[in-house]
Amino acid sequence: MNERRLLLRAAGALAVLGLVPHARARSAEVVTVYKSPTCGCCSEWVKHIRASGLRVETYDLGDVSPMRRRYGVPGALASCHTAVVAGYAIEGHVPAADIWRLLRERPRVAGLAVPGMVIGSPGMEQGPPQAYATLAFDDRGYRVFAHH
């Protein structure tokens, strides 16, 4: 077997195992994003989400807080944009990998959040990255979903 054929088979095996991030099929789910029209980091986060294979619709709003309330995002977890996918709220700069995991596992939570504006999170790549956690939340509180 020649090297090229071996490499193609190896790449195919990795894709089947889900080890190649860009090999994911596009999601049938749509991520609906509510954001400020002037927020650059929100637009960068949307690019990150699209690049992962998730479909995105965006709506520019002068004030996103009514959407946070509508989807049950606690005020302590607020960030600059709110999204919804498959009935889950997504608040702030949540990495696409965490959203894919949420869609795969379907836990009994209201959503995921990365509170505030964490340097190093998707869309906030300027400067030295900070450690942060993606939090899963519901009406009883929140817990760590992933560490970054």
mmCIF file with all atom_site columns, C-alpha atoms in Angstrom:
data_model
loop_
_atom_site.group_PDB
_atom_site.id
_atom_site.type_symbol
_atom_site.label_atom_id
_atom_site.label_alt_id
_atom_site.label_comp_id
_atom_site.label_asym_id
_atom_site.label_entity_id
_atom_site.label_seq_id
_atom_site.pdbx_PDB_ins_code
_atom_site.Cartn_x
_atom_site.Cartn_y
_atom_site.Cartn_z
_atom_site.occupancy
_atom_site.B_iso_or_equiv
_atom_site.pdbx_formal_charge
_atom_site.auth_seq_id
_atom_site.auth_comp_id
_atom_site.auth_asym_id
_atom_site.auth_atom_id
_atom_site.pdbx_PDB_model_num
ATOM 1   C CA . MET A 1 1   ? 0.000   0.000  0.000  1.00 0.00 ? 1   MET A CA 1
ATOM 2   C CA . ASN A 1 2   ? 1.464   3.340  -0.921 1.00 0.00 ? 2   ASN A CA 1
ATOM 3   C CA . GLU A 1 3   ? 1.964   6.192  1.545  1.00 0.00 ? 3   GLU A CA 1
ATOM 4   C CA . ARG A 1 4   ? -0.818  8.344  0.107  1.00 0.00 ? 4   ARG A CA 1
ATOM 5   C CA . ARG A 1 5   ? -3.420  5.601  0.464  1.00 0.00 ? 5   ARG A CA 1
ATOM 6   C CA . LEU A 1 6   ? -2.246  4.909  4.024  1.00 0.00 ? 6   LEU A CA 1
ATOM 7   C CA . LEU A 1 7   ? -2.535  8.609  4.935  1.00 0.00 ? 7   LEU A CA 1
ATOM 8   C CA . LEU A 1 8   ? -6.034  8.820  3.452  1.00 0.00 ? 8   LEU A CA 1
ATOM 9   C CA . ARG A 1 9   ? -7.151  5.765  5.419  1.00 0.00 ? 9   ARG A CA 1
ATOM 10  C CA . ALA A 1 10  ? -5.662  7.164  8.626  1.00 0.00 ? 10  ALA A CA 1
ATOM 11  C CA . ALA A 1 11  ? -7.375  10.531 8.073  1.00 0.00 ? 11  ALA A CA 1
ATOM 12  C CA . GLY A 1 12  ? -10.666 8.753  7.408  1.00 0.00 ? 12  GLY A CA 1
ATOM 13  C CA . ALA A 1 13  ? -10.332 6.730  10.606 1.00 0.00 ? 13  ALA A CA 1
ATOM 14  C CA . LEU A 1 14  ? -9.609  9.875  12.625 1.00 0.00 ? 14  LEU A CA 1
ATOM 15  C CA . ALA A 1 15  ? -12.619 11.617 11.096 1.00 0.00 ? 15  ALA A CA 1
ATOM 16  C CA . VAL A 1 16  ? -14.878 8.674  11.953 1.00 0.00 ? 16  VAL A CA 1
ATOM 17  C CA . LEU A 1 17  ? -13.608 8.723  15.528 1.00 0.00 ? 17  LEU A CA 1
ATOM 18  C CA . GLY A 1 18  ? -14.295 12.462 15.760 1.00 0.00 ? 18  GLY A CA 1
ATOM 19  C CA . LEU A 1 19  ? -10.663 13.298 16.402 1.00 0.00 ? 19  LEU A CA 1
ATOM 20  C CA . VAL A 1 20  ? -10.454 15.781 13.545 1.00 0.00 ? 20  VAL A CA 1
ATOM 21  C CA . PRO A 1 21  ? -12.565 18.805 14.565 1.00 0.00 ? 21  PRO A CA 1
ATOM 22  C CA . HIS A 1 22  ? -13.246 20.029 11.033 1.00 0.00 ? 22  HIS A CA 1
ATOM 23  C CA . ALA A 1 23  ? -14.496 16.606 9.981  1.00 0.00 ? 23  ALA A CA 1
ATOM 24  C CA . ARG A 1 24  ? -17.725 17.122 11.942 1.00 0.00 ? 24  ARG A CA 1
ATOM 25  C CA . ALA A 1 25  ? -20.868 17.260 9.908  1.00 0.00 ? 25  ALA A CA 1
ATOM 26  C CA . ARG A 1 26  ? -22.669 20.557 9.921  1.00 0.00 ? 26  ARG A CA 1
ATOM 27  C CA . SER A 1 27  ? -25.261 20.753 12.645 1.00 0.00 ? 27  SER A CA 1
ATOM 28  C CA . ALA A 1 28  ? -28.935 20.585 11.832 1.00 0.00 ? 28  ALA A CA 1
ATOM 29  C CA . GLU A 1 29  ? -29.418 22.843 14.855 1.00 0.00 ? 29  GLU A CA 1
ATOM 30  C CA . VAL A 1 30  ? -29.295 26.607 14.404 1.00 0.00 ? 30  VAL A CA 1
ATOM 31  C CA . VAL A 1 31  ? -27.537 28.811 16.955 1.00 0.00 ? 31  VAL A CA 1
ATOM 32  C CA . THR A 1 32  ? -29.609 32.002 17.213 1.00 0.00 ? 32  THR A CA 1
ATOM 33  C CA . VAL A 1 33  ? -27.414 34.837 18.509 1.00 0.00 ? 33  VAL A CA 1
ATOM 34  C CA . TYR A 1 34  ? -28.641 38.110 20.027 1.00 0.00 ? 34  TYR A CA 1
ATOM 35  C CA . LYS A 1 35  ? -25.876 40.711 20.147 1.00 0.00 ? 35  LYS A CA 1
ATOM 36  C CA . SER A 1 36  ? -25.056 44.387 19.928 1.00 0.00 ? 36  SER A CA 1
ATOM 37  C CA . PRO A 1 37  ? -24.414 45.622 16.379 1.00 0.00 ? 37  PRO A CA 1
ATOM 38  C CA . THR A 1 38  ? -21.271 47.418 17.586 1.00 0.00 ? 38  THR A CA 1
ATOM 39  C CA . CYS A 1 39  ? -19.648 44.573 19.541 1.00 0.00 ? 39  CYS A CA 1
ATOM 40  C CA . GLY A 1 40  ? -16.591 43.256 17.703 1.00 0.00 ? 40  GLY A CA 1
ATOM 41  C CA . CYS A 1 41  ? -15.932 40.371 20.082 1.00 0.00 ? 41  CYS A CA 1
ATOM 42  C CA . CYS A 1 42  ? -19.487 39.080 19.531 1.00 0.00 ? 42  CYS A CA 1
ATOM 43  C CA . SER A 1 43  ? -18.883 39.017 15.776 1.00 0.00 ? 43  SER A CA 1
ATOM 44  C CA . GLU A 1 44  ? -15.597 37.165 16.328 1.00 0.00 ? 44  GLU A CA 1
ATOM 45  C CA . TRP A 1 45  ? -17.398 34.603 18.512 1.00 0.00 ? 45  TRP A CA 1
ATOM 46  C CA . VAL A 1 46  ? -19.988 34.084 15.757 1.00 0.00 ? 46  VAL A CA 1
ATOM 47  C CA . LYS A 1 47  ? -17.123 33.382 13.298 1.00 0.00 ? 47  LYS A CA 1
ATOM 48  C CA . HIS A 1 48  ? -15.708 30.813 15.750 1.00 0.00 ? 48  HIS A CA 1
ATOM 49  C CA . ILE A 1 49  ? -19.095 29.089 16.061 1.00 0.00 ? 49  ILE A CA 1
ATOM 50  C CA . ARG A 1 50  ? -19.614 29.010 12.279 1.00 0.00 ? 50  ARG A CA 1
ATOM 51  C CA . ALA A 1 51  ? -16.094 27.657 11.707 1.00 0.00 ? 51  ALA A CA 1
ATOM 52  C CA . SER A 1 52  ? -16.961 24.698 13.957 1.00 0.00 ? 52  SER A CA 1
ATOM 53  C CA . GLY A 1 53  ? -19.766 23.642 11.621 1.00 0.00 ? 53  GLY A CA 1
ATOM 54  C CA . LEU A 1 54  ? -22.683 25.058 13.589 1.00 0.00 ? 54  LEU A CA 1
ATOM 55  C CA . ARG A 1 55  ? -25.253 27.076 11.660 1.00 0.00 ? 55  ARG A CA 1
ATOM 56  C CA . VAL A 1 56  ? -25.773 30.609 12.997 1.00 0.00 ? 56  VAL A CA 1
ATOM 57  C CA . GLU A 1 57  ? -28.432 33.306 12.683 1.00 0.00 ? 57  GLU A CA 1
ATOM 58  C CA . THR A 1 58  ? -27.682 36.688 14.260 1.00 0.00 ? 58  THR A CA 1
ATOM 59  C CA . TYR A 1 59  ? -29.976 39.451 15.471 1.00 0.00 ? 59  TYR A CA 1
ATOM 60  C CA . ASP A 1 60  ? -28.569 42.848 16.393 1.00 0.00 ? 60  ASP A CA 1
ATOM 61  C CA . LEU A 1 61  ? -30.243 44.419 19.425 1.00 0.00 ? 61  LEU A CA 1
ATOM 62  C CA . GLY A 1 62  ? -29.560 47.610 21.329 1.00 0.00 ? 62  GLY A CA 1
ATOM 63  C CA . ASP A 1 63  ? -30.131 45.768 24.625 1.00 0.00 ? 63  ASP A CA 1
ATOM 64  C CA . VAL A 1 64  ? -29.632 42.014 24.992 1.00 0.00 ? 64  VAL A CA 1
ATOM 65  C CA . SER A 1 65  ? -30.795 41.810 28.631 1.00 0.00 ? 65  SER A CA 1
ATOM 66  C CA . PRO A 1 66  ? -34.461 41.040 27.743 1.00 0.00 ? 66  PRO A CA 1
ATOM 67  C CA . MET A 1 67  ? -33.239 37.951 25.869 1.00 0.00 ? 67  MET A CA 1
ATOM 68  C CA . ARG A 1 68  ? -31.200 36.878 28.906 1.00 0.00 ? 68  ARG A CA 1
ATOM 69  C CA . ARG A 1 69  ? -34.303 37.118 31.070 1.00 0.00 ? 69  ARG A CA 1
ATOM 70  C CA . ARG A 1 70  ? -36.430 35.343 28.450 1.00 0.00 ? 70  ARG A CA 1
ATOM 71  C CA . TYR A 1 71  ? -34.075 32.355 28.362 1.00 0.00 ? 71  TYR A CA 1
ATOM 72  C CA . GLY A 1 72  ? -33.413 32.216 32.115 1.00 0.00 ? 72  GLY A CA 1
ATOM 73  C CA . VAL A 1 73  ? -29.784 33.326 32.199 1.00 0.00 ? 73  VAL A CA 1
ATOM 74  C CA . PRO A 1 74  ? -28.908 34.377 35.775 1.00 0.00 ? 74  PRO A CA 1
ATOM 75  C CA . GLY A 1 75  ? -27.658 37.960 36.048 1.00 0.00 ? 75  GLY A CA 1
ATOM 76  C CA . ALA A 1 76  ? -24.435 36.786 37.715 1.00 0.00 ? 76  ALA A CA 1
ATOM 77  C CA . LEU A 1 77  ? -23.549 34.865 34.531 1.00 0.00 ? 77  LEU A CA 1
ATOM 78  C CA . ALA A 1 78  ? -24.180 37.739 32.102 1.00 0.00 ? 78  ALA A CA 1
ATOM 79  C CA . SER A 1 79  ? -21.857 38.539 29.222 1.00 0.00 ? 79  SER A CA 1
ATOM 80  C CA . CYS A 1 80  ? -22.140 40.555 26.023 1.00 0.00 ? 80  CYS A CA 1
ATOM 81  C CA . HIS A 1 81  ? -24.297 38.255 23.888 1.00 0.00 ? 81  HIS A CA 1
ATOM 82  C CA . THR A 1 82  ? -26.941 35.579 24.359 1.00 0.00 ? 82  THR A CA 1
ATOM 83  C CA . ALA A 1 83  ? -27.620 32.677 22.027 1.00 0.00 ? 83  ALA A CA 1
ATOM 84  C CA . VAL A 1 84  ? -30.088 29.814 21.903 1.00 0.00 ? 84  VAL A CA 1
ATOM 85  C CA . VAL A 1 85  ? -29.608 26.368 20.358 1.00 0.00 ? 85  VAL A CA 1
ATOM 86  C CA . ALA A 1 86  ? -31.879 23.329 20.694 1.00 0.00 ? 86  ALA A CA 1
ATOM 87  C CA . GLY A 1 87  ? -33.704 25.007 23.584 1.00 0.00 ? 87  GLY A CA 1
ATOM 88  C CA . TYR A 1 88  ? -30.491 25.722 25.518 1.00 0.00 ? 88  TYR A CA 1
ATOM 89  C CA . ALA A 1 89  ? -29.326 29.250 26.350 1.00 0.00 ? 89  ALA A CA 1
ATOM 90  C CA . ILE A 1 90  ? -25.686 30.043 25.543 1.00 0.00 ? 90  ILE A CA 1
ATOM 91  C CA . GLU A 1 91  ? -24.352 33.115 27.346 1.00 0.00 ? 91  GLU A CA 1
ATOM 92  C CA . GLY A 1 92  ? -21.087 34.758 26.412 1.00 0.00 ? 92  GLY A CA 1
ATOM 93  C CA . HIS A 1 93  ? -17.939 33.367 24.843 1.00 0.00 ? 93  HIS A CA 1
ATOM 94  C CA . VAL A 1 94  ? -18.687 29.651 25.195 1.00 0.00 ? 94  VAL A CA 1
ATOM 95  C CA . PRO A 1 95  ? -16.308 27.556 23.054 1.00 0.00 ? 95  PRO A CA 1
ATOM 96  C CA . ALA A 1 96  ? -17.871 25.694 20.132 1.00 0.00 ? 96  ALA A CA 1
ATOM 97  C CA . ALA A 1 97  ? -16.533 22.387 21.486 1.00 0.00 ? 97  ALA A CA 1
ATOM 98  C CA . ASP A 1 98  ? -18.636 22.904 24.629 1.00 0.00 ? 98  ASP A CA 1
ATOM 99  C CA . ILE A 1 99  ? -21.745 23.595 22.532 1.00 0.00 ? 99  ILE A CA 1
ATOM 100 C CA . TRP A 1 100 ? -21.113 20.441 20.468 1.00 0.00 ? 100 TRP A CA 1
ATOM 101 C CA . ARG A 1 101 ? -20.748 18.476 23.723 1.00 0.00 ? 101 ARG A CA 1
ATOM 102 C CA . LEU A 1 102 ? -23.995 20.001 25.041 1.00 0.00 ? 102 LEU A CA 1
ATOM 103 C CA . LEU A 1 103 ? -25.808 18.948 21.863 1.00 0.00 ? 103 LEU A CA 1
ATOM 104 C CA . ARG A 1 104 ? -24.311 15.458 22.021 1.00 0.00 ? 104 ARG A CA 1
ATOM 105 C CA . GLU A 1 105 ? -24.982 14.805 25.733 1.00 0.00 ? 105 GLU A CA 1
ATOM 106 C CA . ARG A 1 106 ? -28.271 16.761 26.125 1.00 0.00 ? 106 ARG A CA 1
ATOM 107 C CA . PRO A 1 107 ? -27.931 17.291 29.908 1.00 0.00 ? 107 PRO A CA 1
ATOM 108 C CA . ARG A 1 108 ? -30.854 18.566 31.965 1.00 0.00 ? 108 ARG A CA 1
ATOM 109 C CA . VAL A 1 109 ? -29.677 22.171 32.223 1.00 0.00 ? 109 VAL A CA 1
ATOM 110 C CA . ALA A 1 110 ? -31.026 25.500 30.996 1.00 0.00 ? 110 ALA A CA 1
ATOM 111 C CA . GLY A 1 111 ? -27.778 26.382 29.255 1.00 0.00 ? 111 GLY A CA 1
ATOM 112 C CA . LEU A 1 112 ? -24.085 27.201 29.300 1.00 0.00 ? 112 LEU A CA 1
ATOM 113 C CA . ALA A 1 113 ? -22.283 30.423 30.176 1.00 0.00 ? 113 ALA A CA 1
ATOM 114 C CA . VAL A 1 114 ? -18.843 31.975 30.217 1.00 0.00 ? 114 VAL A CA 1
ATOM 115 C CA . PRO A 1 115 ? -19.533 35.000 32.436 1.00 0.00 ? 115 PRO A CA 1
ATOM 116 C CA . GLY A 1 116 ? -17.898 38.319 31.678 1.00 0.00 ? 116 GLY A CA 1
ATOM 117 C CA . MET A 1 117 ? -15.305 38.980 29.008 1.00 0.00 ? 117 MET A CA 1
ATOM 118 C CA . VAL A 1 118 ? -12.516 36.433 29.531 1.00 0.00 ? 118 VAL A CA 1
ATOM 119 C CA . ILE A 1 119 ? -9.320  37.074 27.573 1.00 0.00 ? 119 ILE A CA 1
ATOM 120 C CA . GLY A 1 120 ? -8.466  33.934 25.634 1.00 0.00 ? 120 GLY A CA 1
ATOM 121 C CA . SER A 1 121 ? -12.041 32.724 25.205 1.00 0.00 ? 121 SER A CA 1
ATOM 122 C CA . PRO A 1 122 ? -13.382 32.494 21.618 1.00 0.00 ? 122 PRO A CA 1
ATOM 123 C CA . GLY A 1 123 ? -13.776 36.014 20.238 1.00 0.00 ? 123 GLY A CA 1
ATOM 124 C CA . MET A 1 124 ? -11.559 37.443 22.995 1.00 0.00 ? 124 MET A CA 1
ATOM 125 C CA . GLU A 1 125 ? -8.179  36.213 21.788 1.00 0.00 ? 125 GLU A CA 1
ATOM 126 C CA . GLN A 1 126 ? -6.270  39.489 22.300 1.00 0.00 ? 126 GLN A CA 1
ATOM 127 C CA . GLY A 1 127 ? -3.704  39.364 25.093 1.00 0.00 ? 127 GLY A CA 1
ATOM 128 C CA . PRO A 1 128 ? -2.393  36.513 27.211 1.00 0.00 ? 128 PRO A CA 1
ATOM 129 C CA . PRO A 1 129 ? -5.158  33.921 27.742 1.00 0.00 ? 129 PRO A CA 1
ATOM 130 C CA . GLN A 1 130 ? -6.728  33.527 31.182 1.00 0.00 ? 130 GLN A CA 1
ATOM 131 C CA . ALA A 1 131 ? -7.959  30.250 32.646 1.00 0.00 ? 131 ALA A CA 1
ATOM 132 C CA . TYR A 1 132 ? -11.755 30.084 32.727 1.00 0.00 ? 132 TYR A CA 1
ATOM 133 C CA . ALA A 1 133 ? -14.663 27.693 33.099 1.00 0.00 ? 133 ALA A CA 1
ATOM 134 C CA . THR A 1 134 ? -17.791 27.143 31.061 1.00 0.00 ? 134 THR A CA 1
ATOM 135 C CA . LEU A 1 135 ? -20.668 26.860 33.515 1.00 0.00 ? 135 LEU A CA 1
ATOM 136 C CA . ALA A 1 136 ? -23.855 24.818 33.091 1.00 0.00 ? 136 ALA A CA 1
ATOM 137 C CA . PHE A 1 137 ? -26.826 26.488 34.775 1.00 0.00 ? 137 PHE A CA 1
ATOM 138 C CA . ASP A 1 138 ? -30.448 25.880 35.631 1.00 0.00 ? 138 ASP A CA 1
ATOM 139 C CA . ASP A 1 139 ? -32.983 27.293 38.075 1.00 0.00 ? 139 ASP A CA 1
ATOM 140 C CA . ARG A 1 140 ? -31.143 25.646 41.011 1.00 0.00 ? 140 ARG A CA 1
ATOM 141 C CA . GLY A 1 141 ? -27.746 27.226 40.320 1.00 0.00 ? 141 GLY A CA 1
ATOM 142 C CA . TYR A 1 142 ? -24.699 26.391 38.256 1.00 0.00 ? 142 TYR A CA 1
ATOM 143 C CA . ARG A 1 143 ? -21.764 23.978 38.045 1.00 0.00 ? 143 ARG A CA 1
ATOM 144 C CA . VAL A 1 144 ? -18.576 23.701 36.009 1.00 0.00 ? 144 VAL A CA 1
ATOM 145 C CA . PHE A 1 145 ? -19.198 22.091 32.618 1.00 0.00 ? 145 PHE A CA 1
ATOM 146 C CA . ALA A 1 146 ? -15.643 22.481 31.251 1.00 0.00 ? 146 ALA A CA 1
ATOM 147 C CA . HIS A 1 147 ? -12.305 24.027 32.238 1.00 0.00 ? 147 HIS A CA 1
ATOM 148 C CA . HIS A 1 148 ? -10.235 26.015 29.736 1.00 0.00 ? 148 HIS A CA 1
#
